[in-house]
Amino acid sequence: MTYNKEALKEAIVQKLRLNYGCTEQQANDGEMLKACAMVLRDIMAERGVQTRLDTNRQEKRKVHYMSMEFLMGRSLMKNAYNLGLLEPLREAVGELGFKAADLFDMEPDAGLGNGGLGRLAACYLDSMTTLDIPATGYSICYELGIFKQKIVEGQQVELPDDWKNLGDAWLMPKPQEAEEIHFGGKVRTRWDNGHHMVVHEDYTRVLAIPCDMEVAGYGTEHVNTLRLWDAKSPKPIDMQLFRAGQYLQASEEQAMADVISKILYPEDNHYEGKSLRLKQQYFFVSATVQSITRQHIEVYGTLKNFHEKNVIQINDTHPALVIPELMRILIDDAGMNWEEAWHITKNAVAYTNHTVLAEALECWPQKLMEELLPRVWQIIQEISKRWQERVEGFYHGDMQKVEKMAIIWGGSVRMANLCIAGGTAVNGVSALHSDILRNDVFRDACVMEPEKFKNVTNGIDHRRWLAQINPGLDSLICELTGGNDYLTVPQKLRELESYADDAAVLKRLEEIKQQNKEAFAKFAKRQQGVVLNTNGIFDVQVKRLHEYKRQLLNVLHIISLYLQLKDHPDMEMVPQTFLFGAKAAPGYAVAKRIIQLINSLADEINNNPICKDKLQVVFLENYRVSMAEMLMPASEVSQQISTAGKEASGTGNMKFMMNGALTVGTLDGANVEMHEMLGDENIFLFGLTADEAARLSTNYDPMLFYNRDGMLRRVLDQIKHGFRDGKTYEDLYQRLLYGANCPADQYLLLADFGSYCAAEQRMVNTYRNREQWNKMSLRNIARSGIFAADRSIAEYAENIWHVPYKK
Ligand code: 26W
């Protein structure tokens, strides 16, 4: 069935009648949105069936992408776009008396993730599908996604995000494919006919119900699935307790089950050993492994060739329990011996690391595992024992190495070491990050198995992050490159470079940017009532709030500009509009203080007449995927200023680059590779390198910088004394100069301050020459093709998954 406008109209009207019992005249926007979603879902569902049939008939190897987070954002426009139905849908909706733009705009973000890792999973799902790779994403169907952020008197307040109200139109619950998960209980072993039988009893059962979201690729009939697990108790209520009049207790078990898929943990890059989180992880892992092995048996009748036909990619260590869980199923359910099961497991699992921050490394208390997952715990112990023997053999009993590489040590289970032992590949997410893994974090393991350690630099879905969100730029690219081939061949963007000296093209680039700035200003006015100065350089830092990302360094620099302006109120300057967007983990007090500081500074600057039309600072409330989609096309400066060595890759940096913003950044994560593409002339680099930063950290005294730099001193004193709203930030001042249960200025802000200010100065001076600026912007766009997720996925397919893909 091919769809045109008329067919879409008919299908939408039908959906309205059958599902909401109303006509298109009676329907409201929400009903209309859902009806459209259901129509596209039907198209995808049909193709999904076909894709799976083909995959199984041709016995293709499948990719299973497991991630505790999938930050999908909105789907209506995306799916219509990928299905080639965007224009017909617009017209159909229009003729039914609605505005497509309004519907797109009212769709809630599926915010089932925190930040980079979750958004990466969503971009990869798009590319895997577009490249015709048989792939399934797996995650939890959180009832509440990442919290909504409100700013009240300068402070972050968290509100629940009940996205499913409107967002569930994309989901297809499949209760007949539910899996049962077992928690707690006891493990007994007995001999049966000469077989060693493991019996797990007295466990608590939880049902995992798949809710499938179909994913369309671009320019293909291929459709993949995102399988989201919803937790439910297998029995609706305990009737015995109910009959005894204990009504509350009667549904206690149900509540316990429901809570597993209730809410996404909002901590990003920070591990906490909470038992509910471990329950979520095992629930997710066990449901997924059971589902994959069940489907494999349906096709092949055995698990012996499981590793030949499946590869499971785990997104950081959060799904690391797949290793013992797959072992459990192969041994306890399929009756294999340890060696055979281990061979299959080791060849079916690959691990991506996304962070080197020590506080983000997962180490589960042994006690918790033992109690919650008694059988899995036994298997982990055996894996650990055998791994340790191997390490001892390789390193001739060097106990330091043995300790560092141990899986179980000091009463905790180190998930990263489990992944290294149990996987076929370990990869970092940028060249620098992968080097740090090889030479530092996982050094000893890498010496033992060097072939295992790989790099796949991250990428972004350029169809969403350029073509779809920046139609002005998309048109220009299509015009200049003679068609839209760049959508599937991102390297085509390179051809833009031949226009670097074409004044007319450069002017158009500038106009597109200006229009996007105006559009974003309208959005900001609507969302939070703020009036942005669109004559100012849109200088943007949006990402999770974390000390290592150094939003505070950005603040220090802005204060220095403010102080200069106060010294010379008539100073001529290029207007600058500084935009921040960031959610802080609710329990991360310092991050929340930094948000407050940004808001105090914004209040001070925006209310001082000397700053009018010169300096503006705005904290954008509730930064999320759909806001990023408005903001990236409007941005001129991209702040990527993490302490070198700390940001594994970054992906926002790539989104900005692709939309023509220029980067002010450190040589960290993927910035290093951006710099390689761009050369010194097309990026504003500053600061210590990763090596220098690591070396300085061993013997660092921020006071040296404080004493040496008069401006830095004034800036810090300003923080300490506070702002016109009466708020002071002596705590942050202390943290930088003296530390507080942590080294003073751990992230080397003071060491990089001078060089950062100089880079900002170079940036502003460049902006004075708009033609030069536009030329650099064009080169950024032209050289961004390498950061398309299609390239990353091709590398995973070639080097890790060993699966064919559409070239
Ligand atoms: C257990 C708590 C926790 C939660 C999330 C620990 C670690 C995480 C993630 C791994 C953090 C994360 O999102 N890392 C980011 O991954 C992106 C995609 O690879 C990178 O671009 C970012 O640099 C990295 O910070």
Short mmCIF file of C-alpha atoms in Angstrom, two decimals, residues 40-485:
data_model
loop_
_atom_site.label_atom_id
_atom_site.label_comp_id
_atom_site.label_asym_id
_atom_site.label_seq_id
_atom_site.Cartn_x
_atom_site.Cartn_y
_atom_site.Cartn_z
CA LEU A 40 1.80 6.12 10.66
CA ARG A 41 2.18 3.38 13.26
CA ASP A 42 0.01 1.09 11.12
CA ILE A 43 2.17 1.70 8.08
CA MET A 44 5.31 0.96 10.06
CA ALA A 45 3.81 -2.07 11.78
CA GLU A 46 3.06 -3.66 8.44
CA ARG A 47 6.58 -3.04 7.20
CA GLY A 48 7.98 -4.25 10.50
CA VAL A 49 6.30 -7.60 10.02
CA GLN A 50 7.81 -7.87 6.55
CA THR A 51 11.26 -6.89 7.79
CA ARG A 52 11.21 -9.56 10.48
CA LEU A 53 10.02 -12.23 8.06
CA ASP A 54 12.81 -11.38 5.63
CA THR A 55 15.40 -11.28 8.38
CA ASN A 56 14.44 -14.70 9.69
CA ARG A 57 13.99 -16.29 6.29
CA GLN A 58 17.43 -15.11 5.21
CA GLU A 59 18.88 -16.07 8.60
CA LYS A 60 20.55 -12.68 9.02
CA ARG A 61 22.58 -11.77 12.06
CA LYS A 62 20.62 -9.40 14.32
CA VAL A 63 21.80 -6.50 16.40
CA HIS A 64 20.24 -5.96 19.83
CA TYR A 65 20.98 -2.49 21.20
CA MET A 66 20.40 -2.46 24.93
CA SER A 67 20.21 0.85 26.73
CA MET A 68 18.59 1.92 29.99
CA GLU A 69 17.88 5.18 28.14
CA PHE A 70 16.39 6.09 24.77
CA LEU A 71 15.87 9.81 24.46
CA MET A 72 13.57 9.65 21.45
CA GLY A 73 12.01 13.11 21.63
CA ARG A 74 9.09 13.63 19.29
CA SER A 75 8.15 11.15 16.59
CA LEU A 76 5.35 12.49 14.40
CA MET A 77 7.39 14.74 12.16
CA LYS A 78 10.34 12.34 12.23
CA ASN A 79 8.35 9.30 11.15
CA ALA A 80 6.45 11.22 8.50
CA TYR A 81 9.78 12.50 7.22
CA ASN A 82 11.43 9.09 7.09
CA LEU A 83 8.39 7.53 5.45
CA GLY A 84 8.47 10.23 2.78
CA LEU A 85 5.03 11.38 3.91
CA LEU A 86 5.79 14.74 5.47
CA GLU A 87 4.20 16.86 2.73
CA PRO A 88 1.17 14.59 2.16
CA LEU A 89 0.57 14.51 5.91
CA ARG A 90 0.80 18.30 6.16
CA GLU A 91 -1.76 18.65 3.40
CA ALA A 92 -4.05 15.94 4.71
CA VAL A 93 -4.09 17.46 8.18
CA GLY A 94 -4.64 20.90 6.67
CA GLU A 95 -7.60 19.78 4.63
CA LEU A 96 -9.10 18.21 7.72
CA GLY A 97 -9.05 21.64 9.32
CA PHE A 98 -5.92 21.41 11.48
CA LYS A 99 -2.41 22.85 11.33
CA ALA A 100 0.32 20.24 11.09
CA ALA A 101 2.81 22.57 12.80
CA ASP A 102 0.52 22.81 15.83
CA LEU A 103 0.27 19.05 16.07
CA PHE A 104 4.04 18.58 15.75
CA ASP A 105 4.44 21.17 18.43
CA MET A 106 2.07 19.67 20.95
CA GLU A 107 3.57 16.19 20.86
CA PRO A 108 5.28 15.48 24.18
CA ASP A 109 8.96 14.48 24.07
CA ALA A 110 9.52 10.82 24.86
CA GLY A 111 12.15 11.77 27.44
CA LEU A 112 13.27 8.28 28.41
CA GLY A 113 16.83 9.37 28.97
CA ASN A 114 19.11 11.85 30.70
CA GLY A 115 21.44 13.22 28.08
CA GLY A 116 24.14 12.14 25.64
CA LEU A 117 23.99 8.40 26.14
CA GLY A 118 20.22 8.27 25.70
CA ARG A 119 20.09 10.56 22.70
CA LEU A 120 22.92 8.61 21.06
CA ALA A 121 20.82 5.43 21.33
CA ALA A 122 17.93 7.18 19.57
CA CYS A 123 20.14 8.50 16.76
CA TYR A 124 21.69 5.06 16.30
CA LEU A 125 18.29 3.42 15.98
CA ASP A 126 17.55 5.74 13.09
CA SER A 127 20.82 4.96 11.34
CA MET A 128 20.68 1.22 11.88
CA THR A 129 17.26 1.21 10.27
CA THR A 130 18.26 3.48 7.42
CA LEU A 131 21.22 1.20 6.71
CA ASP A 132 18.87 -1.84 6.60
CA ILE A 133 20.48 -3.52 9.59
CA PRO A 134 18.09 -5.88 11.40
CA ALA A 135 18.19 -4.26 14.82
CA THR A 136 16.07 -3.95 17.91
CA GLY A 137 16.47 -1.39 20.66
CA TYR A 138 15.56 -2.42 24.21
CA SER A 139 14.81 -0.27 27.23
CA ILE A 140 12.28 0.30 30.02
CA CYS A 141 8.90 1.86 29.38
CA TYR A 142 9.24 4.43 32.14
CA GLU A 143 5.89 5.88 33.06
CA LEU A 144 7.68 9.13 33.91
CA GLY A 145 10.59 10.30 31.79
CA ILE A 146 13.24 12.85 32.72
CA PHE A 147 11.64 15.40 35.05
CA LYS A 148 10.34 18.71 33.77
CA GLN A 149 12.37 21.60 35.04
CA LYS A 150 10.80 24.79 36.32
CA ILE A 151 12.80 27.73 37.53
CA VAL A 152 11.27 29.33 40.62
CA GLU A 153 13.10 32.29 42.09
CA GLY A 154 16.22 31.24 40.26
CA GLN A 155 16.13 27.67 41.50
CA GLN A 156 15.40 24.39 39.78
CA VAL A 157 12.14 22.70 40.73
CA GLU A 158 11.40 19.22 39.36
CA LEU A 159 7.96 18.25 38.06
CA PRO A 160 6.82 14.82 36.85
CA ASP A 161 6.86 14.14 33.13
CA ASP A 162 3.79 12.03 32.31
CA TRP A 163 4.59 11.79 28.63
CA LYS A 164 2.33 8.78 28.00
CA ASN A 165 -0.90 10.84 28.00
CA LEU A 166 -0.33 11.73 24.39
CA GLY A 167 2.84 9.82 23.68
CA ASP A 168 1.45 6.32 23.99
CA ALA A 169 -0.13 6.44 20.54
CA TRP A 170 3.20 5.15 19.21
CA LEU A 171 3.28 2.16 21.53
CA MET A 172 1.97 -1.28 20.71
CA PRO A 173 1.61 -3.38 23.88
CA LYS A 174 2.17 -7.09 23.24
CA PRO A 175 1.00 -8.88 26.41
CA GLN A 176 1.19 -12.24 24.64
CA GLU A 177 4.97 -11.75 24.44
CA ALA A 178 5.38 -10.99 28.15
CA GLU A 179 8.33 -12.48 30.04
CA GLU A 180 8.49 -13.45 33.69
CA ILE A 181 11.29 -12.12 35.89
CA HIS A 182 12.34 -13.70 39.17
CA PHE A 183 13.70 -11.74 42.14
CA GLY A 184 15.03 -12.95 45.48
CA GLY A 185 14.34 -16.45 46.76
CA LYS A 186 16.79 -19.30 47.26
CA VAL A 187 18.90 -21.47 44.99
CA ARG A 188 19.18 -25.22 45.57
CA THR A 189 21.15 -27.69 43.52
CA ARG A 190 20.38 -31.36 43.09
CA TRP A 191 21.45 -34.25 40.90
CA ASP A 192 18.95 -35.54 38.42
CA ASN A 193 19.88 -38.48 36.18
CA GLY A 194 23.52 -37.58 36.47
CA HIS A 195 22.76 -33.93 35.64
CA HIS A 196 23.51 -31.12 38.01
CA MET A 197 20.19 -29.29 38.32
CA VAL A 198 19.83 -25.79 39.69
CA VAL A 199 16.52 -24.99 41.31
CA HIS A 200 15.54 -21.44 42.09
CA GLU A 201 12.56 -21.20 44.46
CA ASP A 202 10.56 -18.85 46.68
CA TYR A 203 11.22 -15.99 44.32
CA THR A 204 9.01 -12.99 43.64
CA ARG A 205 7.62 -12.84 40.14
CA VAL A 206 7.29 -9.73 38.03
CA LEU A 207 5.88 -9.63 34.53
CA ALA A 208 7.63 -7.72 31.76
CA ILE A 209 5.22 -6.64 29.06
CA PRO A 210 6.71 -5.39 25.81
CA CYS A 211 5.42 -2.11 24.42
CA ASP A 212 6.85 -1.83 20.94
CA MET A 213 7.59 1.39 19.14
CA GLU A 214 8.28 0.95 15.44
CA VAL A 215 11.15 2.90 13.90
CA ALA A 216 11.16 3.84 10.22
CA GLY A 217 14.39 4.39 8.35
CA TYR A 218 14.92 6.99 5.66
CA GLY A 219 14.63 5.89 2.05
CA THR A 220 13.98 2.25 2.90
CA GLU A 221 11.10 -0.09 3.58
CA HIS A 222 13.10 -1.53 6.45
CA VAL A 223 11.46 -1.00 9.86
CA ASN A 224 13.03 -1.81 13.21
CA THR A 225 11.56 -1.88 16.69
CA LEU A 226 12.26 -0.23 20.00
CA ARG A 227 11.01 -2.66 22.62
CA LEU A 228 10.14 -0.97 25.91
CA TRP A 229 9.42 -3.20 28.91
CA ASP A 230 6.58 -2.35 31.23
CA ALA A 231 6.55 -3.97 34.69
CA LYS A 232 3.40 -5.54 36.09
CA SER A 233 2.60 -8.01 38.82
CA PRO A 234 1.40 -11.39 37.50
CA LYS A 235 -1.56 -11.39 39.88
CA PRO A 236 -3.90 -8.41 40.03
CA ILE A 237 -4.41 -8.60 43.81
CA ASP A 238 -3.87 -11.00 46.72
CA MET A 239 -7.38 -12.32 47.30
CA GLN A 240 -6.47 -14.07 50.53
CA LEU A 241 -5.44 -10.81 52.15
CA PHE A 242 -8.36 -9.08 50.54
CA ARG A 243 -10.81 -11.56 52.05
CA ALA A 244 -9.19 -11.01 55.43
CA GLY A 245 -10.00 -7.34 55.08
CA GLN A 246 -6.35 -6.30 54.65
CA TYR A 247 -7.08 -4.21 51.60
CA LEU A 248 -3.91 -2.18 51.54
CA GLN A 249 -1.62 -5.19 52.02
CA ALA A 250 -3.62 -7.04 49.37
CA SER A 251 -2.12 -4.90 46.61
CA GLU A 252 1.33 -4.41 48.08
CA GLU A 253 2.98 -6.86 45.71
CA GLN A 254 1.36 -5.14 42.74
CA ALA A 255 2.71 -1.79 43.86
CA MET A 256 6.19 -3.32 44.24
CA ALA A 257 6.08 -4.57 40.67
CA ASP A 258 4.67 -1.36 39.20
CA VAL A 259 7.36 0.79 40.76
CA ILE A 260 10.07 -0.91 38.68
CA SER A 261 9.04 0.87 35.49
CA LYS A 262 7.67 3.96 37.23
CA ILE A 263 10.46 6.47 36.71
CA LEU A 264 13.79 7.11 35.03
CA TYR A 265 16.72 7.71 37.37
CA PRO A 266 17.71 11.31 36.72
CA GLU A 267 21.39 10.98 37.64
CA ASP A 268 23.72 11.50 34.75
CA ASN A 269 27.33 10.45 35.15
CA HIS A 270 26.83 9.69 38.83
CA TYR A 271 26.40 6.23 40.29
CA GLU A 272 24.37 5.47 43.41
CA GLY A 273 23.90 1.93 44.65
CA LYS A 274 20.11 2.08 44.99
CA SER A 275 18.34 -1.25 45.16
CA LEU A 276 15.46 -0.10 42.93
CA ARG A 277 17.94 0.78 40.21
CA LEU A 278 19.44 -2.72 40.37
CA LYS A 279 15.91 -4.13 40.16
CA GLN A 280 15.31 -2.03 37.06
CA GLN A 281 18.52 -3.26 35.50
CA TYR A 282 17.84 -6.93 36.09
CA PHE A 283 14.19 -6.58 35.07
CA PHE A 284 15.29 -4.99 31.82
CA VAL A 285 18.11 -7.44 31.18
CA SER A 286 16.25 -10.63 32.02
CA ALA A 287 13.19 -9.68 29.95
CA THR A 288 15.42 -8.81 27.00
CA VAL A 289 17.62 -11.91 27.10
CA GLN A 290 14.60 -14.18 27.49
CA SER A 291 12.90 -12.47 24.58
CA ILE A 292 15.95 -12.68 22.30
CA THR A 293 16.71 -16.32 23.11
CA ARG A 294 13.05 -17.31 22.75
CA GLN A 295 12.89 -15.74 19.30
CA HIS A 296 16.16 -17.34 18.32
CA ILE A 297 14.87 -20.79 19.26
CA GLU A 298 11.70 -20.15 17.26
CA VAL A 299 13.81 -19.69 14.15
CA TYR A 300 16.72 -22.10 14.71
CA GLY A 301 15.41 -24.59 17.27
CA THR A 302 18.64 -24.36 19.30
CA LEU A 303 20.83 -21.85 21.12
CA LYS A 304 24.07 -23.43 19.97
CA ASN A 305 24.46 -20.93 17.14
CA PHE A 306 23.13 -18.00 19.17
CA HIS A 307 26.34 -15.95 18.88
CA GLU A 308 26.47 -16.43 15.11
CA LYS A 309 23.06 -14.92 14.62
CA ASN A 310 22.93 -12.31 17.37
CA VAL A 311 25.07 -9.55 18.77
CA ILE A 312 24.07 -7.62 21.87
CA GLN A 313 25.54 -4.13 22.17
CA ILE A 314 25.38 -2.76 25.69
CA ASN A 315 25.23 0.99 26.18
CA ASP A 316 27.58 1.53 29.08
CA THR A 317 27.56 -0.97 31.94
CA HIS A 318 23.91 -0.43 32.90
CA PRO A 319 22.82 -3.65 31.08
CA ALA A 320 25.98 -5.57 32.12
CA LEU A 321 23.90 -8.27 33.80
CA VAL A 322 23.20 -9.64 30.30
CA ILE A 323 26.45 -11.54 30.66
CA PRO A 324 25.50 -13.67 33.68
CA GLU A 325 21.84 -13.75 32.59
CA LEU A 326 22.68 -15.19 29.19
CA MET A 327 24.99 -17.69 30.93
CA ARG A 328 22.12 -18.62 33.25
CA ILE A 329 19.77 -19.33 30.39
CA LEU A 330 22.35 -21.28 28.40
CA ILE A 331 23.33 -23.40 31.40
CA ASP A 332 20.19 -23.76 33.51
CA ASP A 333 17.55 -23.73 30.77
CA ALA A 334 19.41 -25.02 27.70
CA GLY A 335 21.57 -27.47 29.63
CA MET A 336 24.96 -26.39 28.24
CA ASN A 337 28.23 -26.79 30.09
CA TRP A 338 30.17 -23.76 31.29
CA GLU A 339 32.71 -23.69 28.46
CA GLU A 340 30.15 -23.82 25.69
CA ALA A 341 27.93 -21.22 27.36
CA TRP A 342 30.91 -18.93 27.94
CA HIS A 343 32.05 -19.22 24.33
CA ILE A 344 28.60 -18.19 23.10
CA THR A 345 28.20 -15.37 25.61
CA LYS A 346 31.64 -13.92 25.02
CA ASN A 347 31.05 -13.81 21.30
CA ALA A 348 27.56 -12.32 21.51
CA VAL A 349 28.12 -9.31 23.76
CA ALA A 350 29.96 -6.04 23.09
CA TYR A 351 30.35 -3.12 25.48
CA THR A 352 30.56 0.62 24.87
CA ASN A 353 32.03 2.79 27.59
CA HIS A 354 30.72 6.38 27.80
CA THR A 355 32.53 7.93 30.71
CA VAL A 356 35.82 7.88 32.62
CA LEU A 357 34.54 9.77 35.64
CA ALA A 358 35.27 7.60 38.67
CA GLU A 359 31.98 8.51 40.33
CA ALA A 360 30.06 7.17 37.34
CA LEU A 361 31.54 3.67 37.41
CA GLU A 362 29.00 1.13 38.61
CA CYS A 363 30.05 -1.04 41.56
CA TRP A 364 27.15 -2.96 43.05
CA PRO A 365 27.37 -4.09 46.67
CA GLN A 366 27.77 -7.86 46.73
CA LYS A 367 25.15 -8.14 49.49
CA LEU A 368 22.50 -6.52 47.35
CA MET A 369 23.18 -8.83 44.42
CA GLU A 370 23.28 -11.90 46.57
CA GLU A 371 19.86 -11.13 48.04
CA LEU A 372 18.11 -9.87 44.94
CA LEU A 373 19.65 -12.17 42.32
CA PRO A 374 20.92 -15.31 44.04
CA ARG A 375 21.44 -17.40 40.89
CA VAL A 376 22.99 -14.58 38.89
CA TRP A 377 25.29 -13.93 41.82
CA GLN A 378 26.57 -17.51 41.73
CA ILE A 379 27.35 -17.14 38.05
CA ILE A 380 29.13 -13.84 38.55
CA GLN A 381 31.28 -15.47 41.22
CA GLU A 382 32.30 -18.20 38.81
CA ILE A 383 33.03 -15.70 36.02
CA SER A 384 35.06 -13.66 38.48
CA LYS A 385 37.03 -16.68 39.71
CA ARG A 386 37.95 -17.84 36.21
CA TRP A 387 38.82 -14.33 35.07
CA GLN A 388 41.06 -13.85 38.08
CA GLU A 389 42.89 -17.09 37.30
CA ARG A 390 43.53 -15.87 33.79
CA VAL A 391 44.79 -12.50 34.96
CA GLU A 392 47.06 -14.14 37.54
CA GLY A 393 48.47 -16.39 34.85
CA PHE A 394 49.06 -13.55 32.44
CA TYR A 395 50.59 -11.21 34.99
CA HIS A 396 52.50 -13.94 36.87
CA GLY A 397 50.67 -13.32 40.11
CA ASP A 398 51.19 -9.54 40.18
CA MET A 399 48.64 -8.79 42.88
CA GLN A 400 48.30 -5.12 42.03
CA LYS A 401 47.11 -6.04 38.56
CA VAL A 402 44.87 -8.78 39.91
CA GLU A 403 43.22 -6.32 42.26
CA LYS A 404 42.73 -3.66 39.61
CA MET A 405 41.19 -6.05 37.11
CA ALA A 406 39.07 -8.02 39.57
CA ILE A 407 35.34 -8.30 39.00
CA ILE A 408 34.46 -8.91 42.64
CA TRP A 409 36.63 -7.03 45.10
CA GLY A 410 36.16 -5.58 48.56
CA GLY A 411 32.51 -6.57 48.71
CA SER A 412 31.46 -5.02 45.45
CA VAL A 413 30.90 -6.09 41.88
CA ARG A 414 32.63 -3.93 39.30
CA MET A 415 30.45 -3.88 36.26
CA ALA A 416 33.02 -2.47 33.83
CA ASN A 417 35.44 -5.30 34.56
CA LEU A 418 32.61 -7.79 34.12
CA CYS A 419 31.95 -6.31 30.68
CA ILE A 420 35.60 -6.45 29.70
CA ALA A 421 35.83 -10.10 30.75
CA GLY A 422 32.55 -11.14 29.16
CA GLY A 423 32.48 -9.20 25.90
CA THR A 424 34.02 -9.54 22.45
CA ALA A 425 34.74 -5.82 22.13
CA VAL A 426 35.13 -2.76 24.29
CA ASN A 427 34.88 0.61 22.62
CA GLY A 428 35.20 4.23 23.57
CA VAL A 429 33.19 6.96 21.85
CA SER A 430 35.89 9.27 20.47
CA ALA A 431 39.52 8.81 19.48
CA LEU A 432 40.80 10.58 22.60
CA HIS A 433 38.43 8.73 24.92
CA SER A 434 39.34 5.34 23.44
CA ASP A 435 43.03 6.17 23.90
CA ILE A 436 42.39 7.05 27.53
CA LEU A 437 40.61 3.72 27.98
CA ARG A 438 43.50 1.83 26.37
CA ASN A 439 46.33 3.67 28.05
CA ASP A 440 44.88 4.49 31.41
CA VAL A 441 41.48 3.33 32.66
CA PHE A 442 41.60 -0.21 31.21
CA ARG A 443 45.32 -0.36 30.57
CA ASP A 444 46.08 -3.78 32.07
CA ALA A 445 43.15 -5.46 30.33
CA CYS A 446 44.24 -3.91 27.06
CA VAL A 447 47.76 -5.32 27.38
CA MET A 448 46.21 -8.74 27.86
CA GLU A 449 43.75 -8.51 24.95
CA PRO A 450 44.71 -5.56 22.72
CA GLU A 451 42.43 -6.59 19.81
CA LYS A 452 39.41 -6.22 22.02
CA PHE A 453 39.77 -2.47 22.46
CA LYS A 454 38.32 -0.33 19.69
CA ASN A 455 37.08 3.13 18.93
CA VAL A 456 33.87 4.25 17.32
CA THR A 457 33.52 7.99 17.38
CA ASN A 458 29.93 9.03 18.09
CA GLY A 459 27.67 10.49 15.45
CA ILE A 460 24.29 12.16 15.19
CA ASP A 461 21.22 11.55 13.07
CA HIS A 462 21.86 14.32 10.52
CA ARG A 463 18.46 13.89 8.94
CA ARG A 464 16.83 14.99 12.21
CA TRP A 465 19.56 17.35 13.41
CA LEU A 466 20.01 19.17 10.13
CA ALA A 467 17.49 18.44 7.38
CA GLN A 468 14.39 18.24 9.51
CA ILE A 469 15.04 21.02 12.02
CA ASN A 470 16.76 23.51 9.73
CA PRO A 471 14.71 23.63 6.52
CA GLY A 472 16.34 26.87 5.40
CA LEU A 473 19.79 25.36 5.51
CA ASP A 474 18.53 22.11 4.03
CA SER A 475 17.19 23.98 0.99
CA LEU A 476 20.45 25.81 0.50
CA ILE A 477 22.42 22.57 0.71
CA CYS A 478 20.12 20.84 -1.78
CA GLU A 479 20.43 23.75 -4.14
CA LEU A 480 24.21 23.95 -3.93
CA THR A 481 24.91 20.22 -4.04
CA GLY A 482 22.34 19.54 -6.74
CA GLY A 483 19.79 17.48 -4.85
CA ASN A 484 19.25 15.84 -1.50
CA ASP A 485 21.80 13.03 -1.84
#
